[in-house]
XYZ file of C-alpha atoms in Angstrom:
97
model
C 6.792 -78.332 -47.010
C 5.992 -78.985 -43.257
C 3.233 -81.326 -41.854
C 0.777 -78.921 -40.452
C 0.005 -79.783 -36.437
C -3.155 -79.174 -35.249
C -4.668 -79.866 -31.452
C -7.036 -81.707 -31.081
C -10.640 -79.340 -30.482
C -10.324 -77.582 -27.502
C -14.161 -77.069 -25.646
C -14.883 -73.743 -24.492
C -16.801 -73.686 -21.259
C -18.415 -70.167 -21.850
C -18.988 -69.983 -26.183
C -17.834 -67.148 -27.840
C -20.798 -65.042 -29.282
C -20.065 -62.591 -32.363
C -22.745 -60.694 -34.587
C -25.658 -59.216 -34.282
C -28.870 -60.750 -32.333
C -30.381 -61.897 -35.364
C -27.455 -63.700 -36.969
C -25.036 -64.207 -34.032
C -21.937 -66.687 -34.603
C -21.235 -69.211 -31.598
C -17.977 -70.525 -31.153
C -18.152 -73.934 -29.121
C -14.996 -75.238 -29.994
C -11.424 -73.752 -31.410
C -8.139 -75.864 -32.537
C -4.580 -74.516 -32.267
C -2.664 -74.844 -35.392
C 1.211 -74.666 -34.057
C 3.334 -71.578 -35.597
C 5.723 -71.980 -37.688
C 8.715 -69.301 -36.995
C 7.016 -66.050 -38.831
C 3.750 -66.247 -36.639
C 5.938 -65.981 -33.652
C 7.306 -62.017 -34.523
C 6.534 -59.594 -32.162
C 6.412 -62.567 -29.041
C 9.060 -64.194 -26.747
C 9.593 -67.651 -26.966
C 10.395 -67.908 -23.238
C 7.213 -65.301 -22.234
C 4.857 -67.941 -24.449
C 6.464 -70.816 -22.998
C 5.306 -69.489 -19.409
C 2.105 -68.955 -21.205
C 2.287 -64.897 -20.754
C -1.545 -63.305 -21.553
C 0.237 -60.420 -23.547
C 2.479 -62.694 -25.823
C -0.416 -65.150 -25.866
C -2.938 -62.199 -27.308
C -0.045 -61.703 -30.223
C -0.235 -64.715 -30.953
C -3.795 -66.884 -30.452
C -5.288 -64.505 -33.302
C -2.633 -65.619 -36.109
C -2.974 -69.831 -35.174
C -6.538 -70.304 -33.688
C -9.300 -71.439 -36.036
C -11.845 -70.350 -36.243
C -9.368 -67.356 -35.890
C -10.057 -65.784 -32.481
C -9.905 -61.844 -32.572
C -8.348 -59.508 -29.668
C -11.961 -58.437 -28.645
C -12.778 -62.499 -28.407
C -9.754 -63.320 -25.903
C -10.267 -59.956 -24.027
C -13.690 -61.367 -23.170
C -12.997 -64.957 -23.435
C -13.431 -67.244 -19.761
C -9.984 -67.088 -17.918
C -10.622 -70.718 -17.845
C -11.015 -71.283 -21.841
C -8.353 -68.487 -21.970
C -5.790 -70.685 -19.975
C -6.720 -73.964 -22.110
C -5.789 -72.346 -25.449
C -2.060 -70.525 -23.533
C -1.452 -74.507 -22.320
C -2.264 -75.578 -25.869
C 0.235 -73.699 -27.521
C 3.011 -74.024 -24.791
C 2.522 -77.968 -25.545
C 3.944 -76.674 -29.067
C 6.806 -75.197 -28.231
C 7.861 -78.252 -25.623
C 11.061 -79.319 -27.453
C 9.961 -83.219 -28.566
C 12.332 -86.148 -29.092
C 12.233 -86.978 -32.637
């Protein structure tokens, strides 16, 4: 079985909020696992490589953890947003072994 890669915890500038007021979540800080092949269906390899929002929304939700929702990225700091798309195109970089 494959080592699992993880980045290293990724700081969000504006915290995600989830819940109700009296028992609201906050999300300061997400990791990107990277995807193995079956957690990339439904994307293009070249659109996440140039870190396109639509193939990035596929895909964030199935790798982030805590796992990130649609309605989390849809409201999520274009900032944060960009930091988790450069995460995962690190991961698909082809490394020298």
């Amino acid at each position: 079985m494959a080592k699992v890669s993880y980045s290293d915890p990724i700081t969000l500038s504006t915290p995600i909020e989830r819940g109700d007021t009296d028992k609201k979540q906050k999300i300061e800080e997400v990791r990107i696992r990277m995807p193995s092949a079956g957690e990339l269906r439904g994307t293009r390899l070249a659109f996440l490589q140039l870190e396109d929002v639509d193939s990035m929304m596929v895909l964030l939700p199935r790798i982030t953890e805590p796992a990130l929702n649609e309605a989390d990225l849809v409201t999520m700091h274009p900032g944060d947003f960009a930091k988790l798309t450069g995460e995962v195109a690190d991961f698909l970089e082809l490394r020298q072994i």
